PDB file of C-alpha atoms (C1' of nucleotides) in Angstrom:
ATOM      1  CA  UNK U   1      22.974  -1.881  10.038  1.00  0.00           C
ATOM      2  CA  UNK U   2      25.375   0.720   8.273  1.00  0.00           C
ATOM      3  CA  UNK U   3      26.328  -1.937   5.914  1.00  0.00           C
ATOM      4  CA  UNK U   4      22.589  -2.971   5.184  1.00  0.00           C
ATOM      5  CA  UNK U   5      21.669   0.908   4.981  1.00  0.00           C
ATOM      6  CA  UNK U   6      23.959   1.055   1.914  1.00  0.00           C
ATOM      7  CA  UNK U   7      22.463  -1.755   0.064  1.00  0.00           C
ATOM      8  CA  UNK U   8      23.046  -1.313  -3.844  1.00  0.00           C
ATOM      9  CA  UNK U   9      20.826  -1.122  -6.352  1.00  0.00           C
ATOM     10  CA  UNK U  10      22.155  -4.680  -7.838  1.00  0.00           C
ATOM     11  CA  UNK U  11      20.880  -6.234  -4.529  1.00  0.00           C
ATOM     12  CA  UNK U  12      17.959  -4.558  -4.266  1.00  0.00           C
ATOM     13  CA  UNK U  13      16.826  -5.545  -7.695  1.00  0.00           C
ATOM     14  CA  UNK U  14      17.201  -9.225  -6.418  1.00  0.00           C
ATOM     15  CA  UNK U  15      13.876  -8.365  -4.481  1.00  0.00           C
ATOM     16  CA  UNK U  16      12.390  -7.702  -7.503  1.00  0.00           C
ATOM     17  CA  UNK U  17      12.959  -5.722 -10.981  1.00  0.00           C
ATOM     18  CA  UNK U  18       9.323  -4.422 -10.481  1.00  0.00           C
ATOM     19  CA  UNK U  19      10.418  -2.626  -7.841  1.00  0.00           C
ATOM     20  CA  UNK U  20      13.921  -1.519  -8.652  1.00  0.00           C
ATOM     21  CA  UNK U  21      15.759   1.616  -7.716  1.00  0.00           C
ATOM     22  CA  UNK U  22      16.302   3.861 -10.916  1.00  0.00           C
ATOM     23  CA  UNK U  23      17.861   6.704  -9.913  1.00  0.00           C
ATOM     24  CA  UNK U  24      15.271   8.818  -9.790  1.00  0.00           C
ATOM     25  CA  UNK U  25      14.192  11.146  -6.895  1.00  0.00           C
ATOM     26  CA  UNK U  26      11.232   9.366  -6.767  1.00  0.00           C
ATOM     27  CA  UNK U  27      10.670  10.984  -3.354  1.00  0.00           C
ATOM     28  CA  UNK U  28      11.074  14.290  -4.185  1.00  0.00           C
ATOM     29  CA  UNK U  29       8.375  13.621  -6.791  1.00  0.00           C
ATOM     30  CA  UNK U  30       5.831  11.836  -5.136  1.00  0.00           C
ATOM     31  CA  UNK U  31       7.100  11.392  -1.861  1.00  0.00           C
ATOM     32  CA  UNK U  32       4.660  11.525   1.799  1.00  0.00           C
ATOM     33  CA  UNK U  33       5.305  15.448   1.184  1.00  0.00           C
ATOM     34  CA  UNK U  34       3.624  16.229  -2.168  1.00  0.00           C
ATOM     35  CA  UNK U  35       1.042  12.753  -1.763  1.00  0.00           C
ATOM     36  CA  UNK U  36      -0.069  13.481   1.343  1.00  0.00           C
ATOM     37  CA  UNK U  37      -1.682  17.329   2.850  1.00  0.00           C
ATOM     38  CA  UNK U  38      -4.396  15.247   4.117  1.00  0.00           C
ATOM     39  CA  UNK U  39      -3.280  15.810   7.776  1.00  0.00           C
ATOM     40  CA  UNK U  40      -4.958  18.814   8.393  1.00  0.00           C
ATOM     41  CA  UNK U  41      -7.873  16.415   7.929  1.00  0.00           C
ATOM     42  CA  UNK U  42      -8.199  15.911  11.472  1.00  0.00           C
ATOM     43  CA  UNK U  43     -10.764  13.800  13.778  1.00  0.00           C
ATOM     44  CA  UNK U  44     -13.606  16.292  13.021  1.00  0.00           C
ATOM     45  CA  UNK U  45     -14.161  14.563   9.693  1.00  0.00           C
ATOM     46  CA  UNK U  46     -13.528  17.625   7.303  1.00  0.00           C
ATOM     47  CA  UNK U  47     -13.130  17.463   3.859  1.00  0.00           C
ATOM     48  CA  UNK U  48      -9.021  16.805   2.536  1.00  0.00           C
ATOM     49  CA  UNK U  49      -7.557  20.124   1.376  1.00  0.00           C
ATOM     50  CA  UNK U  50      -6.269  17.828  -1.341  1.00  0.00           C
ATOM     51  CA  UNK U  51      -2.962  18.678  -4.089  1.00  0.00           C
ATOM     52  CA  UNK U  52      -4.240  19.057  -7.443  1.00  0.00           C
ATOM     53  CA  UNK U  53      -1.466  17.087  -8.739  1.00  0.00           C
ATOM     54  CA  UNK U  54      -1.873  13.697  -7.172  1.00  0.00           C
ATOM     55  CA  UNK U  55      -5.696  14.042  -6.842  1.00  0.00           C
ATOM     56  CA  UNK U  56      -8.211  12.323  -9.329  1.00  0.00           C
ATOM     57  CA  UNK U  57     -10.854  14.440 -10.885  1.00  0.00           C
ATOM     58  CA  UNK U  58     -13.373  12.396  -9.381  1.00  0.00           C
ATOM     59  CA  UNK U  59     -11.879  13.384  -6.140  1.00  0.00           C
ATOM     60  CA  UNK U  60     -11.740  16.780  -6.341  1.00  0.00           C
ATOM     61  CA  UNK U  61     -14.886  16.803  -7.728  1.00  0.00           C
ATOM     62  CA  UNK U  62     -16.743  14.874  -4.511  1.00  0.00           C
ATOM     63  CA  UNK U  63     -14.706  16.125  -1.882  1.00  0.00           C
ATOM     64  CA  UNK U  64     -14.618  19.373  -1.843  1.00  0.00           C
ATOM     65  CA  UNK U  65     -17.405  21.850  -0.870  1.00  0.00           C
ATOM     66  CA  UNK U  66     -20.838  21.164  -2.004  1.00  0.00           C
ATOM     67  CA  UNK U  67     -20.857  22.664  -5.467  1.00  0.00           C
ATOM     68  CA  UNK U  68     -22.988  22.160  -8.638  1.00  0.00           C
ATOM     69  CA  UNK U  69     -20.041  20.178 -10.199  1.00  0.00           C
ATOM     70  CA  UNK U  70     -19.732  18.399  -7.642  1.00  0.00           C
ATOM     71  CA  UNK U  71     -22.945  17.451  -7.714  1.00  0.00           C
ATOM     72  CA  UNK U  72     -22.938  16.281 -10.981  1.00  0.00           C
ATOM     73  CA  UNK U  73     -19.925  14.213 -10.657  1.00  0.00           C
ATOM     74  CA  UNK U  74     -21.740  12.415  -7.923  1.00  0.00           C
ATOM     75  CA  UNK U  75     -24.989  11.983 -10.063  1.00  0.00           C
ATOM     76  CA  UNK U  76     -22.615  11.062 -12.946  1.00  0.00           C
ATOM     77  CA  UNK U  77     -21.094   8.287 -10.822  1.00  0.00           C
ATOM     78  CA  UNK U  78     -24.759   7.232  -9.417  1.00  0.00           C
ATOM     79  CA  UNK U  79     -25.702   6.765 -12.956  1.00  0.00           C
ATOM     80  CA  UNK U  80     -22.413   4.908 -14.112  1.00  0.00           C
ATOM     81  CA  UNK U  81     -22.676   2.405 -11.310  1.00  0.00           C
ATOM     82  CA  UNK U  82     -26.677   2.118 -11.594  1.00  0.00           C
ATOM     83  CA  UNK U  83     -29.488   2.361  -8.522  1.00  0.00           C
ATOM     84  CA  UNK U  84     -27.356   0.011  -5.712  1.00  0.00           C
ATOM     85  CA  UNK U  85     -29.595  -0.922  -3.323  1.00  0.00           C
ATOM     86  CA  UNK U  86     -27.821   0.272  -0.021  1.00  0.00           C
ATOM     87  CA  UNK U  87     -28.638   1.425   3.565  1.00  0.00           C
ATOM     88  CA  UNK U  88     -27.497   4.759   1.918  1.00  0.00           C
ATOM     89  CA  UNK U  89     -30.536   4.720  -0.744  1.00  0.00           C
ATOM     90  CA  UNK U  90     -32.595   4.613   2.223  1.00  0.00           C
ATOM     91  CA  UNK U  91     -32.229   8.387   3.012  1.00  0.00           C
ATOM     92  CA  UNK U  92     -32.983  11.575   1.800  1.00  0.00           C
ATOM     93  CA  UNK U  93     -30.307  12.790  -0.890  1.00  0.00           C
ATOM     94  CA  UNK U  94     -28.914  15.250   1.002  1.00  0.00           C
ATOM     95  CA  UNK U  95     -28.773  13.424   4.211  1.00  0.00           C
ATOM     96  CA  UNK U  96     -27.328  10.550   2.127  1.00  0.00           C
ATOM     97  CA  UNK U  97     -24.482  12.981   0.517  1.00  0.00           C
ATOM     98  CA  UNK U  98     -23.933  14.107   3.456  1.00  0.00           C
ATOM     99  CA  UNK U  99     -22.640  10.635   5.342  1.00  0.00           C
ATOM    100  CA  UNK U 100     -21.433   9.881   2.214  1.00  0.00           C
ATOM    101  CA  UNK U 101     -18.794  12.540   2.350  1.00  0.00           C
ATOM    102  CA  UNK U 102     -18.508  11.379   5.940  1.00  0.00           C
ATOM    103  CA  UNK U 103     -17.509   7.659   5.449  1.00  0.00           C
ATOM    104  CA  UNK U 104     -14.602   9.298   2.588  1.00  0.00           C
ATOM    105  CA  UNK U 105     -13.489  11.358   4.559  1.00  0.00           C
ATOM    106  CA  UNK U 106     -12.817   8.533   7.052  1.00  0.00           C
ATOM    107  CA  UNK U 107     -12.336   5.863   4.921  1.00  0.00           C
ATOM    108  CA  UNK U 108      -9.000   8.102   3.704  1.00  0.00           C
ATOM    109  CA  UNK U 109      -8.076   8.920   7.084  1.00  0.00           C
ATOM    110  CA  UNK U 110      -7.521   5.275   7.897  1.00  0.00           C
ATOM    111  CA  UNK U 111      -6.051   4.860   4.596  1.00  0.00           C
ATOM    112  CA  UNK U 112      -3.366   7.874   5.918  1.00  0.00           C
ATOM    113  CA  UNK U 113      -2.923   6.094   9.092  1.00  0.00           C
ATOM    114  CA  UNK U 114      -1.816   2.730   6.743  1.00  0.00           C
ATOM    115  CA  UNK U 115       0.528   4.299   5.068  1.00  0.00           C
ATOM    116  CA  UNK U 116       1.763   6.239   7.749  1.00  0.00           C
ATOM    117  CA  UNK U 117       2.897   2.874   9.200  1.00  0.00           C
ATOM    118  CA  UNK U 118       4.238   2.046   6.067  1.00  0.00           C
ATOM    119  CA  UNK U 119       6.439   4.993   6.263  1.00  0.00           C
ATOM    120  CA  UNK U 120       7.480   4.163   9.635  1.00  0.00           C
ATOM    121  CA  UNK U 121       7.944   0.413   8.512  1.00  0.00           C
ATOM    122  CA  UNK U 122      10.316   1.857   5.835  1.00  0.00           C
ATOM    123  CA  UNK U 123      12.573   4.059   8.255  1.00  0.00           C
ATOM    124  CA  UNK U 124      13.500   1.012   9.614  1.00  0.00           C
ATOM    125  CA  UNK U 125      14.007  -1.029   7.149  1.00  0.00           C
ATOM    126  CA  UNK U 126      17.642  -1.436   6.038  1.00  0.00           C
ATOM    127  CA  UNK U 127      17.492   0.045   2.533  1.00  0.00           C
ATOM    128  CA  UNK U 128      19.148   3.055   0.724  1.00  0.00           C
ATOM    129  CA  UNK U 129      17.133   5.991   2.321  1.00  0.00           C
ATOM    130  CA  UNK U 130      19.086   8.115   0.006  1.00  0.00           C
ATOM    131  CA  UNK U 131      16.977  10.993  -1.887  1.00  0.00           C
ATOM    132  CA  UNK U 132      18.210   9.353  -5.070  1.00  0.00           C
ATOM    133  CA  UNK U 133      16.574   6.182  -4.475  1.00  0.00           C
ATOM    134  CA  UNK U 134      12.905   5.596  -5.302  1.00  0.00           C
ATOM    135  CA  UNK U 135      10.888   5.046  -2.124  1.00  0.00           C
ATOM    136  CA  UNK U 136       9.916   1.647  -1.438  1.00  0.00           C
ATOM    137  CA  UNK U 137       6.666   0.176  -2.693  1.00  0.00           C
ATOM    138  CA  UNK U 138       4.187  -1.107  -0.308  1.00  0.00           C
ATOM    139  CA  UNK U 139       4.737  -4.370  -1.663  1.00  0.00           C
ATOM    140  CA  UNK U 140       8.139  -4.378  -1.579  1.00  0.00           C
ATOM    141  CA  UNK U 141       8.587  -2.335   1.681  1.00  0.00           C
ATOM    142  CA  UNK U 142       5.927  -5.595   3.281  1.00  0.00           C
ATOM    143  CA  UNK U 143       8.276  -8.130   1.238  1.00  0.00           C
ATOM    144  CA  UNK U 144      11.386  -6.577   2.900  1.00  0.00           C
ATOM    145  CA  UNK U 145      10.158  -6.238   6.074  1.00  0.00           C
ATOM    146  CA  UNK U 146       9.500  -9.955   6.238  1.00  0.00           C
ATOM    147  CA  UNK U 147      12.957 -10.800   5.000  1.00  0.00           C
ATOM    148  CA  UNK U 148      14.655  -8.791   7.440  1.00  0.00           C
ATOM    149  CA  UNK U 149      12.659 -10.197  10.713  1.00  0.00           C
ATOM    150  CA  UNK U 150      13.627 -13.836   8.960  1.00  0.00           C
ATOM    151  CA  UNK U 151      17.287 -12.836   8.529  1.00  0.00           C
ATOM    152  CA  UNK U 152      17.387 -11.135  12.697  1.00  0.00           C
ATOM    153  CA  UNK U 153      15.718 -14.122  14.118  1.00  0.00           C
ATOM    154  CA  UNK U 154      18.257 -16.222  12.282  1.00  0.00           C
ATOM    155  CA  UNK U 155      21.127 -14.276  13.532  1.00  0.00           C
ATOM    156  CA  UNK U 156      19.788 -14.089  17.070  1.00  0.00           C
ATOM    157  CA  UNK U 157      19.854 -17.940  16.525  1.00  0.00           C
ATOM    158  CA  UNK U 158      23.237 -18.036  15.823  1.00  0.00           C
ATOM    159  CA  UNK U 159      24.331 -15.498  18.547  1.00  0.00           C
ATOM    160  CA  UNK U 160      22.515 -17.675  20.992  1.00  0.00           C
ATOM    161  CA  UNK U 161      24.375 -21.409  19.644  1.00  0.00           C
ATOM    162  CA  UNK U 162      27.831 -19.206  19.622  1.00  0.00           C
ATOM    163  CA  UNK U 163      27.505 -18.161  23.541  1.00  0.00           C
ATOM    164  CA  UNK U 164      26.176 -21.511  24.094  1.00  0.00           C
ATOM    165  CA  UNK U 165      29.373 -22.842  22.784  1.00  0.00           C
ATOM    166  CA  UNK U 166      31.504 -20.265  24.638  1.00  0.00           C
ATOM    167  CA  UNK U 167      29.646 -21.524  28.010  1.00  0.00           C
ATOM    168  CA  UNK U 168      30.923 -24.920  27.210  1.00  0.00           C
ATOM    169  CA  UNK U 169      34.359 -23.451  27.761  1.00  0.00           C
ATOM    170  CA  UNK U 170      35.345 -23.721  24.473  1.00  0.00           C
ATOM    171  CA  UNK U 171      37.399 -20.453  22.802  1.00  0.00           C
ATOM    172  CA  UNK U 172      36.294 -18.451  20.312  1.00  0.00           C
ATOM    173  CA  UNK U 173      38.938 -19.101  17.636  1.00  0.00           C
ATOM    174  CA  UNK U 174      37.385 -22.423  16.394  1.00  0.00           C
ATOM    175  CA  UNK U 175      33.676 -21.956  16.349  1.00  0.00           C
ATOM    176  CA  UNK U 176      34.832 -18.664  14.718  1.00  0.00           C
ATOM    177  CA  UNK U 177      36.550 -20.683  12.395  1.00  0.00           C
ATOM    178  CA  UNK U 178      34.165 -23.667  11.663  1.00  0.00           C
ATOM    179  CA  UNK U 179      31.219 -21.788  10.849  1.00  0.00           C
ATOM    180  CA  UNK U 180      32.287 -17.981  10.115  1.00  0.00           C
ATOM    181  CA  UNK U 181      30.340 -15.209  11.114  1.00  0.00           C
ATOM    182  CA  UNK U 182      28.979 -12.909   8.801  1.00  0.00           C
ATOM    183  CA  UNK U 183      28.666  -9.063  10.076  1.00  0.00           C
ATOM    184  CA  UNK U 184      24.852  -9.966  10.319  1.00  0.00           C
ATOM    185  CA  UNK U 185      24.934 -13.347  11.054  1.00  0.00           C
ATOM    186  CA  UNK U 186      23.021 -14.142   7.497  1.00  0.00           C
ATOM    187  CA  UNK U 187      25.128 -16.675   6.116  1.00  0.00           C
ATOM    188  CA  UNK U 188      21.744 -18.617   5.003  1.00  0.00           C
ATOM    189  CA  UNK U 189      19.513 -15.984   4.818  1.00  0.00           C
ATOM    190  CA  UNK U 190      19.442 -12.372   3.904  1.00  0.00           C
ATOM    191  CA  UNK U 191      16.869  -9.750   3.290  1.00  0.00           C
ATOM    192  CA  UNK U 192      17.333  -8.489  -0.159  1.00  0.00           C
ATOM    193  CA  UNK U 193      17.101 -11.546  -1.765  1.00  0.00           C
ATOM    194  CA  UNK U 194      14.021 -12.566  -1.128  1.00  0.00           C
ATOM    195  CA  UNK U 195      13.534 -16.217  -3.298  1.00  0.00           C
ATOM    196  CA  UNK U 196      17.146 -16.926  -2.261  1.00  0.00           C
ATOM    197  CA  UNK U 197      16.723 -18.355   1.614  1.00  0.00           C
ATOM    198  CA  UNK U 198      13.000 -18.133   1.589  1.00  0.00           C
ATOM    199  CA  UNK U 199      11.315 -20.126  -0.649  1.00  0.00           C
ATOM    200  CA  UNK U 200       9.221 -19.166  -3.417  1.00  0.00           C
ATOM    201  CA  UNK U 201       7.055 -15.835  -3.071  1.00  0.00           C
ATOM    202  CA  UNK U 202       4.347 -16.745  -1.332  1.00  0.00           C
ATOM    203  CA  UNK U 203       2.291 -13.418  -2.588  1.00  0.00           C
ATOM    204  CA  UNK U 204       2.744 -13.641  -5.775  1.00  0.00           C
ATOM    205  CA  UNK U 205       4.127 -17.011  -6.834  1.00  0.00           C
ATOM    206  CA  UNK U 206       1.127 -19.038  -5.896  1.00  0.00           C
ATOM    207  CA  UNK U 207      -0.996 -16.680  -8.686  1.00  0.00           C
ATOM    208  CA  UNK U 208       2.595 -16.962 -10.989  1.00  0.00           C
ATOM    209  CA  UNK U 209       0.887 -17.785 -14.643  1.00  0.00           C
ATOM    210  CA  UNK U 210       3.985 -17.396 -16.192  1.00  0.00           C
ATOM    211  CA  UNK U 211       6.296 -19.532 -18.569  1.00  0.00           C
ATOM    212  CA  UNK U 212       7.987 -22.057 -16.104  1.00  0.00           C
ATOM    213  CA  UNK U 213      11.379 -20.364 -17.108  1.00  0.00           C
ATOM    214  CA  UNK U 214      10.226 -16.923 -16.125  1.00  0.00           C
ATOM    215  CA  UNK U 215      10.814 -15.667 -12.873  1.00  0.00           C
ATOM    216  CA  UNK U 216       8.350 -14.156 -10.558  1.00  0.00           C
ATOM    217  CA  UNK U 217       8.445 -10.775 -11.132  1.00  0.00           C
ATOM    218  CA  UNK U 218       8.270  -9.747  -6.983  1.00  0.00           C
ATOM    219  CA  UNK U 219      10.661 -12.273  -5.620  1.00  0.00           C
ATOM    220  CA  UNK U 220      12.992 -12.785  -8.675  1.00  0.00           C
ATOM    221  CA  UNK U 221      12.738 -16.573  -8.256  1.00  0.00           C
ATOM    222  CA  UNK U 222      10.991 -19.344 -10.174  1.00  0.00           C
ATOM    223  CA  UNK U 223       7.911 -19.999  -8.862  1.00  0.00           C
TER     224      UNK U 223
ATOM    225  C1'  DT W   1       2.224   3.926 -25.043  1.00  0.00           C
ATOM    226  C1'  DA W   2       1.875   0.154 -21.699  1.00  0.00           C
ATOM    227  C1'  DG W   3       2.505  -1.128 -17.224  1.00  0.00           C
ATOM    228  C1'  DG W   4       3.308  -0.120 -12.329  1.00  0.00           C
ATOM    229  C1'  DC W   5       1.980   2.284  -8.408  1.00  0.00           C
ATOM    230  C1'  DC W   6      -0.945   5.041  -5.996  1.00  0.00           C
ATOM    231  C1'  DA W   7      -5.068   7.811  -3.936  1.00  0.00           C
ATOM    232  C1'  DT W   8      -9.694   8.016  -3.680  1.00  0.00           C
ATOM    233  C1'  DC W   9     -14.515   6.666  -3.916  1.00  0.00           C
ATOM    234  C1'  DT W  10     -17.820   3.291  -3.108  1.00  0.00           C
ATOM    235  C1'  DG W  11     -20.703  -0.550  -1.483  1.00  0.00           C
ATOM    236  C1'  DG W  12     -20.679  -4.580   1.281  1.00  0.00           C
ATOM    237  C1'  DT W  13     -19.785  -6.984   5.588  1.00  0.00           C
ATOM    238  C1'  DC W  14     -18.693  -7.475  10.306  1.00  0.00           C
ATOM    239  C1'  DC W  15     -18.199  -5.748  14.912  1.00  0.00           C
ATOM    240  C1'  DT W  16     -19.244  -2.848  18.993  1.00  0.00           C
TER     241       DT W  16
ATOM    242  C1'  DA M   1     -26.538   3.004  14.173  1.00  0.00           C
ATOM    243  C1'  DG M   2     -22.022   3.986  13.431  1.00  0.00           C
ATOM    244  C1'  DG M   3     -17.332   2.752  12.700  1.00  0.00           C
ATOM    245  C1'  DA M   4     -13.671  -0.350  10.910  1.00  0.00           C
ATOM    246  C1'  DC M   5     -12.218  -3.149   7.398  1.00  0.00           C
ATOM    247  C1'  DC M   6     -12.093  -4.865   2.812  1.00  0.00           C
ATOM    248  C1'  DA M   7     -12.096  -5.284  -2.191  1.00  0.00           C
ATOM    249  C1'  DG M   8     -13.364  -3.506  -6.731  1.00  0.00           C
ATOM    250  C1'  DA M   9     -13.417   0.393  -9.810  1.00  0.00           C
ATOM    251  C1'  DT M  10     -11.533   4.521 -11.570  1.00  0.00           C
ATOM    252  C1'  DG M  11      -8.290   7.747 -12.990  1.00  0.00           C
ATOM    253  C1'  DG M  12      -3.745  10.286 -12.459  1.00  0.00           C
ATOM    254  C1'  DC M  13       1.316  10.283 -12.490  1.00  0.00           C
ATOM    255  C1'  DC M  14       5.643   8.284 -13.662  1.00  0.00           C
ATOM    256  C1'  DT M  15       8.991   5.314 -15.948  1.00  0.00           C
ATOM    257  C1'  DA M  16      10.779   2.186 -19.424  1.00  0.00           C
TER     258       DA M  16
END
DNA sequence: TAGGCCATCTGGTCCT
DNA sequence: AGGACCAGATGGCCTA
């Protein structure tokens, strides 16, 4: 895992250039830390004590406490996206703001509790964790995450043939030999290079409308 | 400045 | 009816 934890940039960027490492303390900039401050936003539904610096206007605008401009960034937004016809245009304005702010307020928590798992998806994910290194995308940390179960039920695979060949009372010196064992066990596949042992992208190759020569820009590989 | 990534809002649909 | 889930739209921040 050590060795996997100190995956370089060059390998990483055979995942995908879109989603390179670039030196940047992407984390300290963006990271869960200065994105996040929603958790205070607990089951009672209450409104997101939100940073200003990661926060559209349009959100600060409708989630905070009923104000005048908030008001009219609502009826600026019912006018943009014209009289839907809704169970919400059913009820009385106020009523209807009201469960509006509601179904936010718990749409975001569940969007919180997504990338929550995301994070917890990326602590375990062998990849540099170093402050230094841009924090995974959500595309790339999925991506990864697929790789890597590939490449541990391949080397549990090969764990399993190799006792089954020690059982047969063979030594270890010439299996060892005949088909080496990389520190991982992913002679075929491995994680970071996605295209490599895997096939095409299946995200984003199949919708690939690219030059035939150009390579899909999340996998690295020609579609 | 364009493109990538993200958070949030919103309406629709499905499920309990 | 209310909640979960989803996808589209919007706008902000960051990097190349």
């Amino acid at each position: 895992m050590a060795e996997l934890k100190s995956l370089s940039g060059d390998t990483y960027l055979a995942l995908s250039h879109g989603y390179t490492a670039t030196g940047h303390a992407y984390t300290a900039v963006r990271g869960p830390e200065t994105t996040r401050g929603f958790g205070a936003s607990g089951p009672g539904g209450d409104l997101p004590a939100a940073p200003a610096s990661r926060v559209p206007a349009a959100t600060v605008e409708s989630s905070g406490e009923q104000s005048g401009d908030e008001d009219d960034a609502f009826e600026r937004r019912r006018r943009r996206r014209g009289p839907g016809v809704s169970v919400d245009s059913r009820r009385r304005p106020r009523e209807q703001r009201s469960l509006r702010l509601s179904i936010n307020a718990r749409e975001r928590r569940r969007m919180h509790d997504l990338n929550d798992a995301l994070d917890g998806l990326r602590a375990v994910i062998p990849y540099a964790h170093s402050p230094s290194v841009r924090k995974l995308s959500k595309i790339a940390t999925l991506l990864l995450a697929k790789n890597y179960i590939l490449m541990q039920a391949q080397a549990l695979e090969e764990m399993r043939r190799l006792v089954a060949y020690l059982n047969q009372g063979h030594g270890l010196a010439a299996p060892v030999a005949a088909t080496p064992l990389t520190p991982f066990g992913q002679a075929a596949v491995y994680p970071f290079s996605a295209g490599a042992a895997l096939g095409p992208c299946p995200d984003k190759c199949a919708a690939f409308s690219g030059s035939p020569s150009a390579l899909c820009k999340h996998c690295g590989e020609k579609p």
